[in-house]
């Protein structure tokens, strides 16, 4: 640890050069002989020898240190070895690699070194104002930086990474706040906050006025204060041996000790894989497409295409790719995935654009039908969460988050150094978690390596890790949800979208487990709407193997079929595309938009409607969970005609029985019947400020709040000439309906005219 004394009694009038010169002079006077501008990383001796590395250029690096995995539970004993600053070979190599990426190395200059964090006294315990749960933490209250806003801006222009990030104007919200503070002649205030097991530096008089920083002990040094802990800082160079060594350690631990993961993964070898090698002659990566590969471990890739890929496999280039795939023609995301695959020690990689012949419908249908086996059989799945398109890649150094070395005060005349990391990005930056095809890829994988904007996160069925940073955010939640908030931690947010083994979404009994899956999936977007069913077919296949279900009809299961028909959309947010058929109207796959199921009333449902027959026709018999060409269901139930209104204060939800006059309901605006709640699937397809005649079909009834209630479908009658093969009256679903009763009026279907009908819904 570097020890030096300095005078930080600068006034607001001090210039940048005066403040920096004093700090630099004091530092030079007290530096030890073996100090470095960037103190050494230090790792204790290995405790596990990795076995996952399989390629011919096998690396003998030691595994991830135990300290990194359990530091938040057991601080290391203060032994001679703990304070040894001799870097291990992997850390030294990481430093050497970082030399070619200077913006990923910790920054140090007289401007940021002059910043001092005072740790001489115990911090004050406070309840943070504005916190919805009134959580407590520790704070230094307000201190001041050595510089004013104007001086900080000048330091930023001179290359100081700390002040450059602090005053960055790439976020309009921060730019506005900086303009406010720019009018103040005084030095910028800040406070140190210890909350939820993390140490943060908040510039300004309240959270959010400036960009924030996370504080870490410099690796290889003794923690200067218990609140800084022993967590390793994030690794900003994901394409490094340090990162690959850590990943191999996590994978080895899982393969050896995780019974749940090993039981979930199933042996499978895809029809085609990309083989990646490093010939001794060239030393660079070489790739080729292999058909019917020899059995072995392989990785899979989950990523956003972001448009057509010129290098995708088509029939005309299949023979060429089987000889060699030139790395230069591949988009950067695929090149990075091959680098990770080889760096971790595997020989094969599965990528949909390359291992499926894209202009061969038969091959495409066959491979899509095997997607659940492909991802279940992969040793791990690489998730390129950072890449918006396949051209972006995900292994570039995280230069945006370059840390700075600042001073920490331990005693009246003793200083050390700590790292200040810029605050992470938030989840909204991850386009991958909004895409439809990637949903099942993260649900069916056993192990996931997710490369985000800031860091690498590992997730399997039994463990979570990150490539440096606060690992305690992955611990099981405490007894009270108020004790820890991880909403501003990108790694924790990313893990929320990673569900290896479908443990969170598919754990409920049928049909509620399926409704949860549909709800999550329906919030995502697809470039081609015809992929609505194929993009979730792998999850449907796996669901059929783990739940007591049999036949599958365009997104609904035969078991509890009517229950699943009661899905509904978020009001005014769904669209039912026209012109191209992809599912019957009674299937949630017929609309674009978030769909949720009938999960509020799980008990005591009485189904008054009978399902007589249901049928769908598959486009390809190779995938029984894929696209359908048509479908219908035949029902027998109680029906009643209704007038739905698109006007008034309850527009889109209100209506009354067709035989009722509006004057019957004088207490309700526009004559609405308050026992009805009608929700159309797509309000945009109906005329505004008018009444439309529909039919209500009662599906089930239940008792709640002292009254009989029911739920059913809102139907529109269609021309039978469009369906000459079907008899009976033909309808299509246009929405969903609730029925009720009140003190003065009976249950809606018992009031007036209703009739039992046998109908067909297409």
XYZ file of C-alpha atoms in Angstrom:
762
model
C 0.000 0.000 0.000
C 1.317 3.449 -0.831
C 1.562 5.772 2.153
C 1.953 9.498 1.843
C 0.937 12.696 3.608
C -0.525 15.689 1.872
C -2.343 18.921 2.535
C -5.862 19.003 1.168
C -6.749 22.281 2.697
C -7.245 23.917 -0.684
C -9.572 26.846 -1.033
C -12.231 27.340 -3.658
C -9.928 29.794 -5.377
C -7.083 27.351 -5.915
C -6.353 26.586 -9.534
C -6.370 23.105 -10.969
C -2.610 23.145 -11.373
C -2.016 24.258 -7.758
C -4.208 21.525 -6.296
C -2.742 18.841 -8.531
C 0.833 19.941 -7.970
C 0.570 19.657 -4.182
C -0.933 16.188 -4.378
C 1.627 14.973 -6.903
C 4.528 16.334 -4.858
C 3.306 14.655 -1.674
C 2.815 11.403 -3.485
C 6.346 11.399 -4.900
C 7.830 12.064 -1.469
C 6.156 9.061 0.138
C 6.091 6.468 -2.629
C 7.757 3.169 -1.811
C 10.518 1.841 -4.042
C 8.460 -0.927 -5.614
C 5.312 1.138 -6.228
C 3.763 1.208 -9.682
C 1.363 3.686 -11.340
C -1.116 0.811 -11.391
C -0.509 -1.390 -8.306
C -0.324 -5.095 -8.981
C -3.259 -7.415 -9.004
C -2.649 -10.251 -6.597
C -4.257 -13.670 -6.458
C -3.612 -16.374 -3.876
C -2.411 -19.821 -4.965
C -4.779 -22.002 -6.897
C -7.103 -24.474 -5.246
C -8.622 -26.111 -8.346
C -6.864 -27.100 -11.523
C -9.134 -26.406 -14.537
C -10.060 -29.339 -16.714
C -12.450 -27.670 -19.107
C -9.753 -26.536 -21.550
C -9.756 -29.049 -24.389
C -8.019 -27.383 -27.335
C -4.527 -28.254 -28.493
C -3.036 -25.020 -27.138
C -4.183 -25.879 -23.606
C -3.485 -23.272 -20.971
C -2.206 -24.252 -17.547
C -3.454 -21.156 -15.726
C -4.576 -21.522 -12.151
C -8.276 -21.338 -11.471
C -10.198 -18.374 -10.122
C -9.157 -17.630 -6.539
C -11.459 -18.704 -3.780
C -11.308 -15.201 -2.381
C -13.163 -13.836 -5.382
C -16.100 -16.173 -4.877
C -16.622 -15.897 -1.145
C -15.044 -12.580 -0.235
C -18.352 -11.055 0.798
C -18.784 -13.813 3.394
C -15.283 -14.470 4.732
C -12.597 -11.769 4.520
C -9.182 -13.413 4.079
C -6.952 -13.784 7.100
C -4.203 -11.201 7.354
C -1.241 -13.395 6.672
C 2.028 -12.616 5.002
C 0.698 -14.172 1.833
C -2.380 -11.957 1.907
C -0.199 -8.874 1.623
C 2.218 -10.291 -0.935
C 1.999 -8.020 -3.975
C 3.658 -10.414 -6.406
C 1.220 -10.792 -9.304
C 0.218 -14.233 -10.489
C 1.018 -15.142 -14.088
C -2.590 -14.686 -15.226
C -2.882 -11.231 -13.680
C 0.475 -10.174 -15.072
C -0.571 -11.339 -18.518
C -3.816 -9.399 -18.144
C -1.813 -6.259 -17.363
C 0.361 -6.799 -20.399
C -2.695 -7.272 -22.617
C -4.218 -4.116 -21.190
C -1.225 -2.104 -22.378
C -2.734 -2.202 -25.863
C -6.025 -0.876 -24.445
C -4.966 2.164 -22.400
C -8.525 3.383 -21.856
C -9.326 0.142 -20.012
C -6.490 0.652 -17.538
C -7.046 2.606 -14.303
C -6.471 6.282 -14.900
C -4.303 8.428 -12.651
C -3.465 12.121 -12.935
C -2.930 15.014 -10.518
C -6.603 16.030 -10.834
C -8.175 12.758 -9.658
C -5.393 11.870 -7.200
C -6.214 15.126 -5.428
C -9.669 13.751 -4.569
C -9.628 12.399 -1.008
C -12.184 10.053 0.575
C -12.073 10.467 4.342
C -12.264 7.124 6.212
C -10.750 8.286 9.499
C -13.986 8.016 11.454
C -16.984 5.698 11.554
C -19.562 6.889 9.073
C -22.961 8.107 10.244
C -25.857 5.645 10.086
C -28.827 7.234 8.370
C -32.196 6.481 6.825
C -32.095 7.783 3.286
C -34.717 10.346 2.436
C -36.695 9.602 -0.677
C -36.175 5.873 -0.305
C -39.581 4.241 -0.698
C -38.660 1.548 1.830
C -36.763 3.846 4.226
C -33.643 1.683 4.093
C -30.705 2.533 6.268
C -27.058 2.836 5.370
C -23.853 4.687 6.169
C -22.868 8.061 4.793
C -20.110 10.631 5.136
C -22.627 13.423 4.542
C -21.428 16.181 2.226
C -17.737 16.643 1.435
C -16.252 18.654 -1.427
C -14.087 17.877 -4.417
C -10.980 20.034 -4.799
C -12.474 21.565 -7.961
C -15.446 23.674 -8.967
C -17.574 22.702 -11.934
C -15.631 25.007 -14.243
C -12.302 23.660 -12.994
C -13.573 20.083 -13.318
C -14.596 20.788 -16.894
C -11.104 22.113 -17.599
C -9.589 18.957 -16.057
C -11.875 16.867 -18.261
C -10.638 18.636 -21.364
C -7.059 17.919 -20.273
C -7.781 14.172 -20.209
C -8.887 13.371 -16.634
C -11.102 10.282 -16.931
C -12.823 10.891 -13.572
C -14.034 14.392 -14.383
C -14.715 13.481 -18.014
C -17.250 10.883 -16.920
C -18.580 13.067 -14.101
C -19.482 15.881 -16.486
C -20.332 13.814 -19.569
C -23.236 15.333 -21.474
C -24.267 12.273 -23.503
C -27.284 11.880 -21.200
C -29.704 14.867 -21.450
C -30.841 14.428 -17.850
C -27.302 14.743 -16.546
C -26.569 17.635 -18.906
C -29.435 19.638 -17.402
C -28.183 19.016 -13.882
C -24.653 19.933 -14.864
C -25.908 23.232 -16.267
C -27.479 23.984 -12.889
C -24.305 23.176 -11.020
C -22.262 25.064 -13.592
C -23.777 28.299 -12.296
C -22.361 27.666 -8.819
C -18.897 29.129 -8.095
C -18.166 26.754 -5.180
C -16.523 23.351 -5.212
C -18.650 20.329 -6.147
C -20.000 18.505 -3.075
C -20.092 14.726 -2.763
C -20.911 12.020 -0.246
C -19.853 8.416 0.274
C -22.752 6.023 0.802
C -22.496 2.425 2.049
C -25.826 0.740 1.349
C -26.863 -2.765 0.346
C -23.298 -4.019 0.697
C -21.909 -1.576 -1.854
C -19.768 1.512 -1.532
C -20.738 4.413 -3.803
C -19.546 7.961 -4.378
C -22.408 10.364 -5.127
C -21.370 13.790 -6.452
C -23.807 16.603 -5.710
C -26.024 17.264 -2.708
C -28.393 14.382 -3.464
C -28.362 11.162 -5.436
C -28.713 11.499 -9.178
C -27.391 15.039 -9.620
C -24.235 13.769 -11.275
C -23.007 10.425 -12.502
C -22.089 8.004 -9.733
C -19.050 5.854 -8.943
C -18.515 2.500 -7.218
C -15.475 2.261 -4.953
C -13.128 -0.743 -4.690
C -9.930 -1.655 -2.933
C -7.040 -1.872 -5.392
C -6.396 -5.594 -6.014
C -3.322 -6.827 -4.225
C -3.641 -4.333 -1.385
C -5.188 -4.713 2.034
C -8.689 -3.271 2.234
C -8.414 0.256 3.588
C -11.815 0.092 5.263
C -14.284 -2.739 6.022
C -16.949 -1.071 3.878
C -14.759 -1.358 0.796
C -14.635 -5.114 1.259
C -12.528 -7.593 -0.674
C -14.411 -7.777 -3.954
C -12.300 -7.618 -7.099
C -13.172 -4.701 -9.411
C -14.755 -5.397 -12.807
C -12.499 -6.733 -15.537
C -12.801 -4.311 -18.443
C -10.921 -6.521 -20.933
C -13.233 -9.510 -21.611
C -10.946 -10.805 -24.368
C -8.139 -11.666 -21.945
C -6.664 -14.775 -20.405
C -7.753 -13.463 -17.005
C -11.392 -13.568 -18.117
C -11.082 -16.976 -19.802
C -9.346 -18.415 -16.731
C -12.158 -17.278 -14.470
C -14.803 -18.720 -16.788
C -13.040 -22.082 -16.926
C -13.024 -22.142 -13.148
C -16.773 -21.522 -12.967
C -17.486 -24.159 -15.600
C -15.276 -26.721 -13.869
C -16.994 -26.086 -10.567
C -20.377 -26.633 -12.212
C -19.326 -29.809 -14.034
C -17.875 -31.315 -10.863
C -20.271 -30.245 -8.140
C -23.639 -29.087 -9.512
C -25.958 -32.082 -9.515
C -28.935 -30.046 -10.708
C -27.053 -28.659 -13.726
C -25.616 -32.007 -14.752
C -29.004 -33.672 -14.421
C -30.659 -30.989 -16.566
C -28.138 -31.040 -19.413
C -28.715 -33.772 -21.995
C -26.250 -35.343 -24.368
C -26.880 -34.222 -27.940
C -24.826 -33.455 -31.030
C -26.288 -31.054 -33.625
C -26.288 -31.905 -37.308
C -23.759 -29.147 -38.059
C -21.261 -27.178 -35.980
C -18.521 -24.650 -36.615
C -15.140 -26.127 -35.761
C -12.590 -23.588 -34.520
C -8.881 -24.404 -34.291
C -5.493 -22.674 -34.133
C -3.020 -24.353 -36.501
C 0.556 -24.192 -35.245
C 1.757 -22.729 -38.520
C -0.455 -19.631 -38.469
C -1.325 -19.232 -34.789
C -4.596 -17.513 -35.741
C -8.133 -18.825 -35.484
C -9.424 -20.972 -38.332
C -13.021 -22.095 -38.762
C -14.949 -24.502 -40.944
C -18.420 -26.015 -41.032
C -18.592 -29.655 -39.982
C -21.548 -31.909 -40.837
C -22.159 -34.843 -38.494
C -19.271 -33.852 -36.181
C -17.578 -36.306 -33.859
C -19.104 -36.220 -30.355
C -17.686 -33.542 -28.086
C -18.535 -30.457 -26.116
C -19.849 -27.420 -27.953
C -21.027 -23.898 -27.180
C -24.103 -22.139 -28.581
C -24.623 -18.468 -29.387
C -27.624 -16.270 -28.547
C -27.503 -12.888 -30.280
C -29.449 -10.317 -32.294
C -29.166 -10.564 -36.060
C -30.132 -6.915 -36.521
C -30.805 -7.491 -40.213
C -29.757 -9.966 -42.840
C -26.343 -11.637 -42.548
C -24.440 -11.788 -45.831
C -22.242 -14.594 -44.556
C -25.134 -16.903 -43.610
C -25.042 -20.454 -44.899
C -27.011 -21.090 -48.065
C -26.858 -24.060 -50.407
C -24.472 -22.380 -52.838
C -21.740 -21.822 -50.207
C -22.238 -24.937 -48.082
C -19.412 -26.834 -49.798
C -17.033 -23.873 -49.467
C -17.780 -23.453 -45.760
C -17.105 -27.141 -45.155
C -13.538 -26.482 -46.292
C -12.982 -23.110 -44.619
C -14.912 -20.114 -43.309
C -12.819 -16.995 -43.700
C -12.939 -15.085 -40.420
C -13.001 -11.763 -42.259
C -16.412 -12.411 -43.822
C -18.096 -13.106 -40.497
C -19.833 -10.316 -38.544
C -17.948 -9.227 -35.421
C -20.345 -10.927 -32.990
C -19.690 -14.317 -34.599
C -15.941 -13.696 -34.626
C -16.059 -12.841 -30.919
C -18.119 -15.964 -30.175
C -15.488 -18.124 -31.887
C -12.792 -16.370 -29.852
C -14.620 -17.136 -26.600
C -15.267 -20.746 -27.610
C -11.592 -21.342 -28.331
C -10.372 -19.266 -25.389
C -12.361 -21.354 -22.939
C -11.199 -24.548 -24.570
C -13.994 -25.929 -26.748
C -13.733 -27.052 -30.329
C -17.267 -26.459 -31.608
C -19.768 -23.580 -31.772
C -23.414 -23.661 -32.869
C -24.719 -20.494 -34.574
C -28.127 -20.535 -36.258
C -27.110 -18.384 -39.245
C -24.191 -20.681 -40.047
C -25.277 -24.175 -39.021
C -28.753 -24.025 -40.599
C -29.012 -23.821 -44.386
C -31.120 -20.687 -44.546
C -32.587 -21.175 -48.047
C -33.510 -24.817 -47.455
C -36.990 -24.939 -45.869
C -36.698 -28.631 -45.074
C -33.376 -28.194 -43.284
C -34.637 -25.073 -41.484
C -37.789 -26.793 -40.198
C -35.796 -29.833 -39.118
C -33.222 -27.785 -37.188
C -35.807 -25.524 -35.535
C -37.622 -28.616 -34.315
C -34.374 -29.651 -32.586
C -33.681 -26.296 -30.926
C -34.555 -27.485 -27.432
C -32.081 -30.363 -27.777
C -29.399 -28.074 -29.202
C -29.461 -25.627 -26.299
C -29.945 -28.346 -23.701
C -26.950 -30.190 -25.107
C -24.604 -27.188 -25.237
C -21.928 -26.991 -22.546
C -22.763 -23.304 -22.269
C -24.493 -20.570 -24.250
C -22.774 -17.305 -25.107
C -25.266 -14.443 -24.758
C -24.164 -11.342 -26.654
C -26.304 -8.947 -24.623
C -24.077 -5.995 -25.496
C -24.426 -6.351 -29.274
C -27.420 -4.623 -30.858
C -26.660 -6.262 -34.218
C -24.372 -9.029 -35.373
C -21.912 -6.379 -36.562
C -21.288 -4.910 -33.108
C -19.378 -7.661 -31.321
C -19.073 -7.901 -27.547
C -15.387 -8.401 -26.643
C -14.127 -4.839 -27.106
C -12.531 -3.319 -23.972
C -15.049 -1.439 -21.822
C -13.244 1.886 -22.252
C -16.344 3.859 -21.282
C -15.974 2.584 -17.726
C -12.303 3.393 -17.258
C -11.714 3.618 -13.484
C -9.715 6.327 -11.769
C -7.323 6.099 -8.834
C -8.307 8.469 -6.035
C -6.964 8.954 -2.528
C -8.436 7.547 0.674
C -7.580 9.012 4.072
C -6.982 6.490 6.842
C -5.432 8.662 9.531
C -4.603 12.319 9.959
C -1.433 12.060 7.857
C -1.783 8.673 6.154
C -3.316 8.156 2.711
C -3.843 5.168 0.479
C -5.414 4.707 -2.923
C -8.712 3.187 -4.075
C -10.495 2.737 -7.400
C -13.526 4.761 -8.499
C -15.521 2.948 -11.207
C -18.187 4.828 -13.213
C -21.740 3.711 -12.546
C -22.999 0.875 -14.714
C -25.471 1.098 -17.538
C -29.040 0.001 -16.964
C -31.078 -2.839 -18.392
C -32.874 -0.736 -21.002
C -29.655 -0.736 -23.022
C -29.870 -4.498 -23.653
C -31.718 -4.992 -26.917
C -31.262 -8.771 -26.801
C -33.759 -9.151 -23.958
C -36.502 -7.594 -26.079
C -36.182 -10.049 -28.978
C -38.428 -13.071 -29.435
C -35.995 -15.726 -30.651
C -33.531 -15.130 -27.818
C -36.145 -15.856 -25.156
C -36.060 -19.644 -25.452
C -32.292 -19.656 -25.913
C -31.739 -18.302 -22.402
C -34.479 -20.483 -20.903
C -33.201 -23.828 -22.172
C -29.483 -23.396 -21.612
C -27.770 -25.055 -18.670
C -24.968 -22.499 -18.351
C -24.863 -18.963 -19.705
C -22.025 -16.521 -20.323
C -23.716 -13.140 -20.765
C -21.517 -10.350 -22.103
C -23.080 -7.037 -21.133
C -22.146 -3.425 -21.669
C -20.075 -3.354 -18.501
C -19.092 -6.898 -17.624
C -19.401 -10.639 -18.036
C -21.972 -12.551 -15.987
C -22.065 -16.330 -15.562
C -25.324 -18.063 -14.655
C -26.268 -21.716 -14.246
C -28.963 -23.559 -12.333
C -27.026 -23.405 -9.064
C -24.651 -20.432 -9.182
C -24.111 -16.858 -10.355
C -20.769 -15.106 -10.873
C -19.459 -11.951 -12.476
C -16.063 -11.032 -13.870
C -15.271 -8.719 -10.974
C -17.706 -6.576 -9.024
C -20.114 -7.037 -6.134
C -21.025 -10.727 -6.208
C -23.302 -10.566 -3.167
C -26.130 -9.250 -5.386
C -26.517 -12.834 -6.625
C -27.016 -14.297 -3.138
C -30.459 -15.684 -2.237
C -32.723 -12.802 -1.212
C -32.964 -12.043 2.513
C -36.065 -12.782 4.522
C -37.302 -9.240 3.974
C -37.376 -7.756 0.486
C -36.605 -4.383 1.996
C -33.048 -5.281 2.985
C -31.469 -5.242 -0.434
C -32.192 -3.463 -3.694
C -30.356 -4.540 -6.844
C -32.388 -2.477 -9.296
C -29.393 -0.305 -10.191
C -26.927 -3.158 -10.623
C -26.707 -4.252 -14.272
C -25.387 -7.713 -13.464
C -28.338 -8.418 -11.164
C -30.722 -6.991 -13.760
C -29.189 -9.117 -16.495
C -29.541 -12.265 -14.367
C -33.247 -11.469 -14.009
C -33.540 -12.084 -17.760
C -31.469 -15.269 -17.665
C -33.354 -18.334 -16.519
C -31.181 -21.420 -17.083
C -33.318 -24.518 -16.958
C -36.538 -22.460 -17.084
C -36.614 -22.634 -13.278
C -38.505 -19.403 -12.624
C -41.049 -19.323 -15.426
C -41.916 -22.977 -15.844
C -42.019 -24.099 -12.216
C -45.777 -23.568 -11.681
C -48.245 -26.333 -12.384
C -50.086 -26.376 -15.683
C -51.726 -24.218 -16.978
C -50.282 -21.404 -14.850
C -46.692 -22.246 -15.737
C -47.525 -21.965 -19.425
C -49.411 -18.703 -18.913
C -46.339 -17.218 -17.224
C -44.145 -18.297 -20.131
C -46.576 -16.815 -22.658
C -46.762 -13.539 -20.732
C -42.974 -13.114 -20.708
C -42.556 -14.211 -24.308
C -45.373 -12.046 -25.679
C -43.631 -8.885 -24.458
C -40.815 -9.491 -26.938
C -40.586 -8.504 -30.592
C -40.051 -10.465 -33.781
C -38.817 -9.164 -37.096
C -40.980 -11.706 -38.920
C -44.417 -12.153 -37.366
C -44.677 -15.632 -38.903
C -42.059 -16.735 -36.363
C -44.484 -16.181 -33.464
C -44.983 -19.913 -32.864
C -41.615 -21.266 -34.135
C -39.668 -18.886 -31.855
C -41.212 -20.471 -28.762
C -41.447 -24.024 -30.122
C -38.329 -25.218 -28.280
C -39.814 -24.197 -24.929
C -43.098 -25.847 -25.895
C -41.214 -29.051 -26.706
C -39.460 -29.028 -23.345
C -42.708 -28.130 -21.551
C -44.365 -31.188 -23.099
C -41.648 -33.384 -21.556
C -41.958 -31.985 -18.038
C -45.714 -31.277 -17.628
C -48.802 -33.511 -17.872
C -49.815 -32.224 -21.309
C -50.412 -33.939 -24.644
C -51.749 -32.204 -27.768
C -50.672 -28.665 -28.728
C -52.835 -26.351 -30.802
C -51.288 -23.078 -32.019
C -49.874 -22.117 -28.619
C -52.523 -23.750 -26.400
C -52.516 -27.201 -24.801
C -55.388 -29.660 -24.938
C -55.357 -29.930 -21.140
C -57.215 -26.940 -19.595
C -57.771 -25.635 -23.113
C -60.710 -23.375 -22.255
C -58.797 -21.932 -19.331
C -56.005 -20.907 -21.714
C -58.521 -19.343 -24.130
C -59.193 -16.671 -21.519
C -55.991 -14.759 -22.229
C -56.298 -11.019 -22.514
C -54.169 -8.174 -23.801
C -53.092 -4.988 -22.113
C -55.698 -2.428 -23.145
C -54.884 -0.529 -26.321
C -51.409 -2.045 -26.695
C -52.005 -5.076 -28.940
C -52.305 -5.406 -32.708
C -53.789 -8.249 -34.732
C -51.884 -8.207 -38.044
C -53.887 -8.510 -41.222
C -53.019 -10.007 -44.561
C -50.940 -12.973 -43.356
C -52.393 -15.879 -41.399
C -50.362 -17.210 -38.487
C -52.874 -18.504 -35.893
C -56.610 -18.798 -35.186
C -58.195 -15.781 -33.501
C -58.577 -17.739 -30.243
C -54.791 -18.176 -29.988
C -52.617 -15.564 -28.262
C -50.205 -16.033 -31.181
C -52.672 -14.162 -33.427
C -51.840 -10.816 -31.779
C -48.705 -8.767 -31.236
C -48.474 -7.394 -27.726
C -48.259 -8.405 -24.081
C -50.708 -11.187 -23.199
C -51.555 -12.348 -19.702
C -53.703 -15.231 -18.584
C -56.601 -15.850 -16.283
C -54.502 -16.342 -13.146
C -56.419 -14.287 -10.587
C -59.064 -16.898 -9.876
C -57.217 -20.209 -9.603
C -59.766 -22.060 -7.506
C -63.445 -23.015 -7.742
C -63.879 -22.329 -11.443
C -66.956 -23.894 -13.003
C -66.721 -24.258 -16.758
C -70.193 -23.863 -18.256
C -68.913 -24.084 -21.845
C -68.016 -27.393 -23.516
C -65.140 -27.912 -25.939
C -66.429 -30.313 -28.587
C -63.492 -30.317 -30.967
C -60.317 -28.394 -31.757
C -58.101 -28.729 -34.793
C -55.103 -27.032 -36.398
C -53.175 -27.790 -39.582
C -49.385 -27.623 -39.409
C -47.408 -25.974 -42.193
C -44.655 -28.571 -41.688
C -45.121 -31.920 -40.006
C -41.478 -31.851 -38.905
C -42.316 -29.506 -36.036
C -45.598 -30.080 -34.246
C -45.004 -26.880 -32.264
C -44.352 -24.721 -35.343
C -46.414 -22.700 -37.786
C -50.053 -23.495 -38.546
C -51.967 -22.924 -41.775
C -55.445 -22.797 -40.226
C -57.426 -23.940 -37.216
C -60.800 -23.864 -35.497
C -62.575 -24.981 -32.327
C -66.180 -26.105 -31.901
C -67.914 -25.073 -28.659
C -71.280 -25.341 -26.986
C -72.117 -22.622 -24.518
C -74.451 -19.901 -23.351
C -74.432 -16.782 -25.539
C -75.920 -13.324 -25.464
C -75.782 -10.400 -27.886
C -74.076 -7.226 -26.661
C -73.518 -3.667 -27.840
C -69.908 -2.640 -27.260
C -69.170 1.075 -27.092
C -65.972 2.793 -28.209
C -67.022 6.179 -26.793
C -67.346 7.750 -23.368
C -65.227 7.693 -20.260
C -65.085 3.876 -20.301
C -64.459 3.631 -24.024
C -63.349 0.185 -25.029
C -64.524 -1.509 -21.830
C -68.228 -0.670 -21.625
C -71.380 -2.072 -23.181
C -74.884 -3.324 -22.562
C -77.129 -6.139 -23.686
C -78.431 -5.604 -27.229
C -82.064 -5.812 -26.036
C -81.491 -3.149 -23.348
C -82.139 0.516 -23.983
C -79.592 3.003 -22.710
C -82.336 4.551 -20.582
C -82.393 1.410 -18.449
C -79.078 2.503 -16.925
C -79.605 6.193 -16.098
C -76.983 6.215 -13.341
C -74.241 5.136 -15.723
C -72.840 7.616 -18.287
C -73.926 6.790 -21.835
C -76.153 3.998 -20.526
C -73.445 1.439 -19.784
C -74.263 -1.725 -17.832
C -71.824 -1.762 -14.909
C -72.065 -5.570 -14.680
C -70.102 -5.822 -17.938
C -66.398 -5.289 -18.558
C -65.479 -5.795 -22.207
C -61.939 -5.629 -23.581
C -61.325 -5.878 -27.321
C -58.011 -7.321 -28.459
C -57.268 -4.521 -30.934
C -59.313 -1.359 -30.538
C -57.860 0.138 -33.707
C -59.863 -2.128 -36.025
C -63.229 -0.727 -34.874
C -64.841 2.646 -35.691
C -64.516 5.404 -33.095
C -67.473 6.894 -31.191
C -69.919 4.187 -32.161
C -71.597 1.044 -30.886
C -70.689 -2.320 -32.394
C -72.768 -5.484 -32.094
C -70.881 -8.496 -30.740
C -71.738 -11.766 -29.019
C -70.641 -12.812 -25.537
C -69.855 -16.483 -24.900
C -69.751 -17.566 -21.260
C -66.761 -19.840 -20.587
C -66.763 -20.184 -16.790
C -68.266 -18.842 -13.568
C -66.942 -18.280 -10.057
C -68.064 -16.701 -6.798
C -66.252 -13.667 -5.390
C -67.036 -10.790 -3.036
C -70.512 -12.151 -2.366
C -71.645 -12.212 -6.005
C -71.722 -14.619 -8.923
C -69.246 -13.679 -11.629
C -68.153 -15.082 -14.950
C -65.651 -14.746 -17.755
C -65.895 -15.442 -21.443
C -65.059 -14.406 -24.983
C -66.205 -11.463 -27.057
C -67.034 -12.767 -30.544
C -67.818 -11.297 -33.955
C -69.914 -13.255 -36.443
C -68.207 -13.913 -39.782
C -69.454 -14.881 -43.222
C -69.803 -18.649 -43.476
C -68.907 -18.489 -47.163
C -65.279 -17.894 -46.183
C -65.223 -21.325 -44.526
C -67.250 -23.692 -46.747
C -65.920 -26.776 -44.975
C -67.414 -25.738 -41.626
C -71.038 -26.016 -40.583
C -72.811 -24.216 -37.736
C -72.494 -20.514 -37.036
C -68.923 -19.222 -37.396
C -67.346 -16.549 -35.219
C -63.938 -15.087 -34.541
C -62.580 -13.851 -31.257
C -62.295 -10.066 -30.913
C -61.825 -9.751 -27.171
C -62.524 -10.955 -23.656
C -65.376 -10.242 -21.248
C -66.194 -10.244 -17.527
C -69.752 -10.634 -16.298
C -71.103 -9.928 -12.837
C -74.003 -9.084 -10.554
C -74.758 -6.423 -7.944
C -77.207 -5.786 -5.142
C -79.980 -4.573 -7.422
C -79.395 -6.690 -10.513
C -78.915 -10.441 -11.085
C -75.957 -12.094 -12.762
C -75.746 -10.774 -16.319
C -76.415 -14.071 -18.114
C -79.464 -14.706 -15.907
C -80.992 -11.352 -16.802
C -82.937 -11.268 -20.037
C -82.455 -13.408 -23.112
C -79.586 -15.862 -23.455
C -79.422 -18.988 -25.572
C -77.356 -22.148 -25.781
C -75.548 -22.431 -29.073
C -73.138 -24.781 -30.783
C -70.685 -22.615 -32.701
C -67.331 -22.660 -34.475
C -64.588 -20.140 -33.669
C -61.866 -19.699 -36.280
